[in-house]
């Protein structure tokens, strides 16, 4: 792990609107590009790493939201991509992103091979209120690969605020080495391994056997389900949820593909 220490940037207190009893997020602030300085790079798996940024003026976000990231080359060439925010909202003036290295990928390739602490990029956000979880309703989180990133922001928020509202995470990875944030999971999480698993742990695609018991165990008022991953995974997981009895209008989907 490489680390440099930067002083905390000025944190602008939330001003615009508040989600009942929980977190407030600036409205106009989301439309401004801000300079984000890379402070720490943390390897998560052989193909994924977390990039921590100091973002002075960052107005805060809700767990589940994403941002737009802009890289500008010396010749003026610009590349923009969307990335989910992995860190919880209470990490004032800082955000963390976790990027999978995509084969031949322009932006993820730059982060994984060139980026160093001290480098700057631009970010705009937070974006997408639809996939946000303010922490005020039971949440059933289903993700695969880097699709776990916005869900982890929810888990971290749940923990850091000591929330009692029920929360469960079902996360799929090829194997234990590819499981992002493996050391952070607790009793709320069930991992599903598709290619290889420790002795005694079944290997296979996420199935009704994983999803149905969680849906059946819904708390009073039911789950709000959040599904995140590739297009194929999002379709597969949402079909499993519906077949298990989860109402279609209570499934929120974020597709990375
Ligand atoms: C709302 C949203 C949130 C996202 N959050 C995250 C996140 O938290 N972490 C993360 O790692 N990614 C996330 N992504 C994906 C991210 O935006 C980029 O698509 C990804 O990093 C690839 O960009 P690149 O410039 O490296 O690859 P590009 O240069 O754009 O693509 C290179 C090649 O890889 C293919 N490709 C592009 N994206 C993918 C992919 N995701 N999987 C497989 N092949 C691909 C392309 O078709 C192309 O052939 C998110 C996408 C969306 C829409």
Coordinates of C-alpha atoms and ligand atoms in Angstrom, one line a residue:
X1 CA 0.0 0.0 0.0
X2 CA 1.3 3.4 -0.9
X3 CA 0.3 6.3 1.3
X4 CA 0.8 10.0 1.5
X5 CA -0.8 12.3 4.1
X6 CA -2.7 15.3 3.0
X7 CA -4.4 17.8 5.4
X8 CA -8.2 17.5 5.4
X9 CA -9.7 19.9 2.9
X10 CA -12.4 22.4 4.0
X11 CA -15.7 20.5 4.5
X12 CA -18.7 22.3 3.4
X13 CA -21.6 21.4 5.7
X14 CA -24.7 20.0 3.9
X15 CA -27.0 22.8 2.9
X16 CA -29.8 21.8 0.5
X17 CA -32.0 18.9 1.5
X18 CA -32.1 16.3 4.2
X19 CA -33.2 12.7 4.0
X20 CA -35.5 12.3 7.0
X21 CA -33.4 11.7 10.1
X22 CA -30.3 10.7 8.2
X23 CA -28.0 12.4 5.8
X24 CA -28.1 15.8 4.1
X25 CA -26.7 16.3 0.6
X26 CA -25.9 19.5 -1.2
X27 CA -28.1 20.0 -4.4
X28 CA -26.3 22.6 -6.5
X29 CA -22.9 21.3 -5.3
X30 CA -23.4 18.1 -7.4
X31 CA -23.2 19.9 -10.7
X32 CA -19.7 21.4 -10.0
X33 CA -16.5 19.8 -11.1
X34 CA -14.1 19.4 -8.2
X35 CA -10.4 18.6 -8.0
X36 CA -9.8 15.3 -6.2
X37 CA -6.3 14.5 -5.0
X38 CA -5.4 10.8 -4.8
X39 CA -4.0 10.1 -1.3
X40 CA -4.0 6.4 -0.9
X41 CA -4.0 3.3 -3.1
X42 CA -5.2 0.1 -1.5
X43 CA -5.1 -3.3 -3.3
X44 CA -8.3 -5.3 -2.7
X45 CA -7.9 -8.3 -5.1
X46 CA -5.5 -9.1 -8.0
X47 CA -7.7 -7.1 -10.3
X48 CA -9.3 -4.4 -8.1
X49 CA -7.9 -1.6 -6.0
X50 CA -9.4 1.2 -3.9
X51 CA -8.4 4.8 -4.6
X52 CA -8.9 7.3 -1.8
X53 CA -9.2 11.0 -2.6
X54 CA -9.3 14.2 -0.7
X55 CA -12.0 16.4 -2.3
X56 CA -12.3 19.8 -0.7
X57 CA -15.8 21.1 -0.9
X58 CA -17.3 17.6 -1.5
X59 CA -20.9 18.1 -0.3
X60 CA -21.5 14.6 0.9
X61 CA -23.4 11.7 -0.7
X62 CA -25.9 9.0 0.1
X63 CA -24.7 5.4 0.2
X64 CA -25.3 3.9 -3.2
X65 CA -24.7 7.0 -5.2
X66 CA -22.0 7.4 -7.9
X67 CA -20.0 10.2 -9.5
X68 CA -18.6 11.2 -12.9
X69 CA -14.8 11.2 -13.0
X70 CA -12.8 13.1 -15.6
X71 CA -9.3 12.6 -16.7
X72 CA -7.6 15.2 -18.9
X73 CA -4.4 14.5 -20.8
X74 CA -1.7 17.1 -21.5
X75 CA -2.9 17.4 -25.1
X76 CA -6.4 18.1 -23.9
X77 CA -7.9 14.7 -24.6
X78 CA -10.7 14.0 -22.0
X79 CA -12.0 10.6 -20.8
X80 CA -15.1 10.5 -18.4
X81 CA -16.5 7.4 -16.6
X82 CA -19.0 6.8 -13.9
X83 CA -17.8 5.3 -10.6
X84 CA -19.8 4.3 -7.5
X85 CA -18.7 5.7 -4.2
X86 CA -17.4 3.0 -1.9
X87 CA -16.9 5.1 1.3
X88 CA -19.7 6.0 3.7
X89 CA -21.0 9.5 3.9
X90 CA -19.5 10.4 7.2
X91 CA -15.9 10.4 5.8
X92 CA -15.9 14.2 5.5
X93 CA -14.0 15.7 2.6
X94 CA -12.9 12.3 1.3
X95 CA -14.2 9.7 -1.1
X96 CA -13.1 6.2 -2.0
X97 CA -13.6 4.5 -5.3
X98 CA -12.8 0.8 -6.1
X99 CA -11.9 0.1 -9.7
X100 CA -11.7 -3.2 -11.4
X101 CA -9.0 -3.3 -14.0
X102 CA -10.7 -3.8 -17.3
X103 CA -8.5 -5.4 -20.0
X104 CA -7.5 -2.6 -22.4
X105 CA -9.5 -0.1 -20.3
X106 CA -8.5 3.5 -20.8
X107 CA -9.5 4.9 -17.4
X108 CA -9.2 1.8 -15.2
X109 CA -5.9 1.0 -16.9
X110 CA -4.6 4.5 -16.0
X111 CA -5.6 4.1 -12.4
X112 CA -4.0 0.6 -12.1
X113 CA -0.7 1.4 -13.8
X114 CA 0.0 5.1 -13.8
X115 CA -1.8 6.8 -10.9
X116 CA 0.2 7.7 -7.8
X117 CA -0.7 9.5 -4.6
X118 CA -0.6 13.3 -5.3
X119 CA -2.1 12.9 -8.7
X120 CA -5.3 14.9 -9.3
X121 CA -8.5 14.1 -11.3
X122 CA -11.8 15.9 -11.5
X123 CA -15.1 14.6 -10.1
X124 CA -18.7 15.7 -10.3
X125 CA -21.5 14.4 -8.1
X126 CA -23.0 12.7 -6.3
X127 CA -25.4 11.4 -8.9
X128 CA -28.5 9.1 -9.0
X129 CA -30.8 9.4 -6.1
X130 CA -32.7 6.3 -7.3
X131 CA -30.0 3.8 -6.2
X132 CA -29.4 5.6 -2.9
X133 CA -30.1 4.0 0.5
X134 CA -30.6 6.7 3.1
X135 CA -30.5 4.1 5.9
X136 CA -34.2 4.4 6.8
X137 CA -35.6 1.0 5.4
X138 CA -34.6 -2.7 5.5
X139 CA -32.3 -3.3 2.6
X140 CA -31.5 -6.6 0.8
X141 CA -28.3 -6.0 -1.2
X142 CA -27.3 -8.3 -4.1
X143 CA -24.1 -7.7 -6.0
X144 CA -21.4 -9.3 -8.1
X145 CA -17.8 -8.4 -8.8
X146 CA -17.3 -4.6 -8.6
X147 CA -21.1 -4.3 -8.3
X148 CA -20.5 -4.7 -4.6
X149 CA -18.9 -1.2 -4.4
X150 CA -22.1 0.9 -3.9
X151 CA -23.5 -1.8 -1.6
X152 CA -20.4 -1.6 0.5
X153 CA -21.0 2.1 1.1
X154 CA -24.4 1.0 2.5
X155 CA -22.9 -1.6 4.7
X156 CA -20.2 0.8 6.0
X157 CA -22.9 3.4 6.7
X158 CA -25.0 0.9 8.5
X159 CA -22.0 0.0 10.7
X160 CA -20.6 3.5 11.3
X161 CA -24.0 4.8 12.3
X162 CA -24.9 1.7 14.4
X163 CA -28.2 1.5 12.5
X164 CA -30.6 -1.2 13.7
X165 CA -32.6 -1.4 10.5
X166 CA -32.1 -4.9 8.9
X167 CA -29.6 -5.1 6.2
X168 CA -28.3 -8.2 4.3
X169 CA -25.7 -8.6 1.6
X170 CA -25.5 -11.4 -0.9
X171 CA -22.2 -11.0 -2.9
X172 CA -21.0 -13.1 -5.8
X173 CA -17.3 -13.5 -6.8
X174 CA -15.3 -16.0 -8.8
X175 CA -13.4 -17.1 -5.7
X176 CA -12.2 -15.9 -2.3
X177 CA -9.2 -14.1 -3.9
X178 CA -11.5 -12.1 -6.1
X179 CA -13.9 -11.2 -3.3
X180 CA -13.6 -7.4 -2.9
X181 CA -13.6 -6.2 0.7
X182 CA -13.3 -9.8 1.9
X183 CA -11.9 -8.8 5.3
X184 CA -14.7 -6.4 6.1
X185 CA -17.7 -8.6 5.9
X186 CA -19.6 -9.7 9.0
X187 CA -22.8 -11.6 9.8
X188 CA -24.8 -9.5 7.3
X189 CA -23.0 -11.0 4.3
X190 CA -23.3 -14.3 2.4
X191 CA -20.6 -14.8 -0.3
X192 CA -21.3 -16.9 -3.3
X193 CA -18.3 -18.3 -5.2
X194 CA -18.8 -19.2 -8.9
X195 CA -15.4 -20.8 -9.8
X196 CA -13.6 -21.9 -6.7
X197 CA -14.2 -21.9 -2.9
X198 CA -12.7 -23.0 0.3
X199 CA -13.2 -26.7 1.3
X200 CA -16.8 -27.4 2.2
X201 CA -18.2 -24.3 0.6
X202 CA -20.3 -25.0 -2.5
X203 CA -19.3 -23.5 -5.9
X204 CA -21.9 -22.3 -8.4
X205 CA -23.9 -19.4 -9.8
X206 CA -26.1 -17.4 -7.5
X207 CA -29.4 -19.3 -7.3
X208 CA -32.9 -19.5 -5.7
X209 CA -31.2 -21.4 -2.9
X210 CA -29.3 -18.2 -1.9
X211 CA -32.0 -15.7 -2.7
X212 CA -35.3 -17.3 -1.6
X213 CA -34.4 -17.8 2.1
X214 CA -33.5 -14.1 2.4
X215 CA -36.6 -12.9 0.7
X216 CA -38.7 -15.2 2.9
X217 CA -37.1 -13.8 6.0
X218 CA -38.2 -10.2 5.1
X219 CA -38.8 -7.9 8.1
X220 CA -42.2 -6.3 8.7
X221 CA -42.8 -3.9 5.7
X222 CA -40.5 -6.0 3.5
X223 CA -37.1 -5.4 1.9
X224 CA -36.0 -2.7 -0.5
X225 CA -33.7 -4.7 -2.8
X226 CA -30.6 -3.2 -4.4
X227 CA -29.0 -5.1 -7.2
X228 CA -25.7 -4.1 -8.8
X229 CA -23.3 -5.7 -11.3
X230 CA -23.0 -6.4 -15.1
X231 CA -26.1 -6.3 -17.3
X232 CA -26.2 -10.1 -17.2
X233 CA -25.9 -10.4 -13.5
X234 CA -28.5 -7.6 -12.9
X235 CA -31.1 -9.5 -15.0
X236 CA -30.3 -12.9 -13.4
X237 CA -30.4 -11.5 -9.8
X238 CA -33.6 -9.5 -10.3
X239 CA -35.3 -12.6 -11.9
X240 CA -34.3 -14.6 -8.8
X241 CA -35.7 -11.9 -6.5
X242 CA -39.0 -11.7 -8.3
X243 CA -39.4 -15.5 -8.4
X244 CA -38.8 -15.6 -4.6
X245 CA -41.6 -13.1 -4.1
X246 CA -39.8 -9.7 -4.0
X247 CA -42.2 -7.1 -5.4
X248 CA -40.8 -5.8 -8.8
X249 CA -41.4 -2.2 -7.8
X250 CA -39.1 -2.7 -4.8
X251 CA -36.1 -3.7 -6.7
X252 CA -33.5 -1.0 -7.6
X253 CA -30.9 -1.9 -10.2
X254 CA -27.6 -0.3 -11.1
X255 CA -25.8 -1.7 -14.2
X256 CA -22.1 -1.3 -14.7
X257 CA -22.0 -2.9 -18.1
Ligands
LIG1 C1 -23.3 4.0 -12.6 C2 -22.0 3.2 -12.9 C3 -21.1 3.0 -11.8 C4 -19.9 2.3 -12.0 N1 -19.2 2.0 -10.9 C5 -18.0 1.3 -11.1 C6 -17.2 0.9 -10.0 O1 -17.5 1.3 -8.8 N2 -16.1 0.2 -10.2 C7 -15.7 -0.1 -11.5 O2 -14.6 -0.8 -11.6 N3 -16.4 0.2 -12.6 C8 -17.6 0.9 -12.4 N4 -18.3 1.2 -13.5 C9 -17.8 1.0 -14.8 C10 -16.9 2.1 -15.3 O3 -17.7 3.3 -15.6 C11 -16.1 1.9 -16.6 O4 -17.0 1.4 -17.6 C12 -15.0 0.9 -16.4 O5 -14.0 1.3 -15.4 C13 -14.2 0.7 -17.7 O6 -13.7 1.9 -18.2 P1 -12.3 1.9 -18.9 O7 -12.1 3.3 -19.4 O8 -11.2 1.3 -18.1 O9 -12.5 1.0 -20.1 P2 -12.9 1.4 -21.7 O10 -11.7 2.0 -22.3 O11 -14.1 2.2 -21.6 O12 -13.2 0.0 -22.3 C14 -12.2 -0.9 -22.7 C15 -12.9 -2.2 -23.2 O13 -13.5 -2.9 -22.1 C16 -14.9 -3.1 -22.3 N5 -15.5 -2.7 -21.0 C17 -15.9 -1.5 -20.6 N6 -16.4 -1.5 -19.3 C18 -16.4 -2.8 -18.9 C19 -16.8 -3.4 -17.7 N7 -17.3 -2.7 -16.7 N8 -16.6 -4.8 -17.7 C20 -16.1 -5.4 -18.7 N9 -15.7 -4.9 -19.9 C21 -15.8 -3.6 -20.0 C22 -15.3 -2.1 -23.4 O14 -16.3 -2.6 -24.1 C23 -14.0 -2.1 -24.2 O15 -13.9 -3.1 -25.1 C24 -19.5 1.9 -13.3 C25 -20.4 2.2 -14.4 C26 -21.6 2.8 -14.2 C27 -22.5 3.1 -15.4

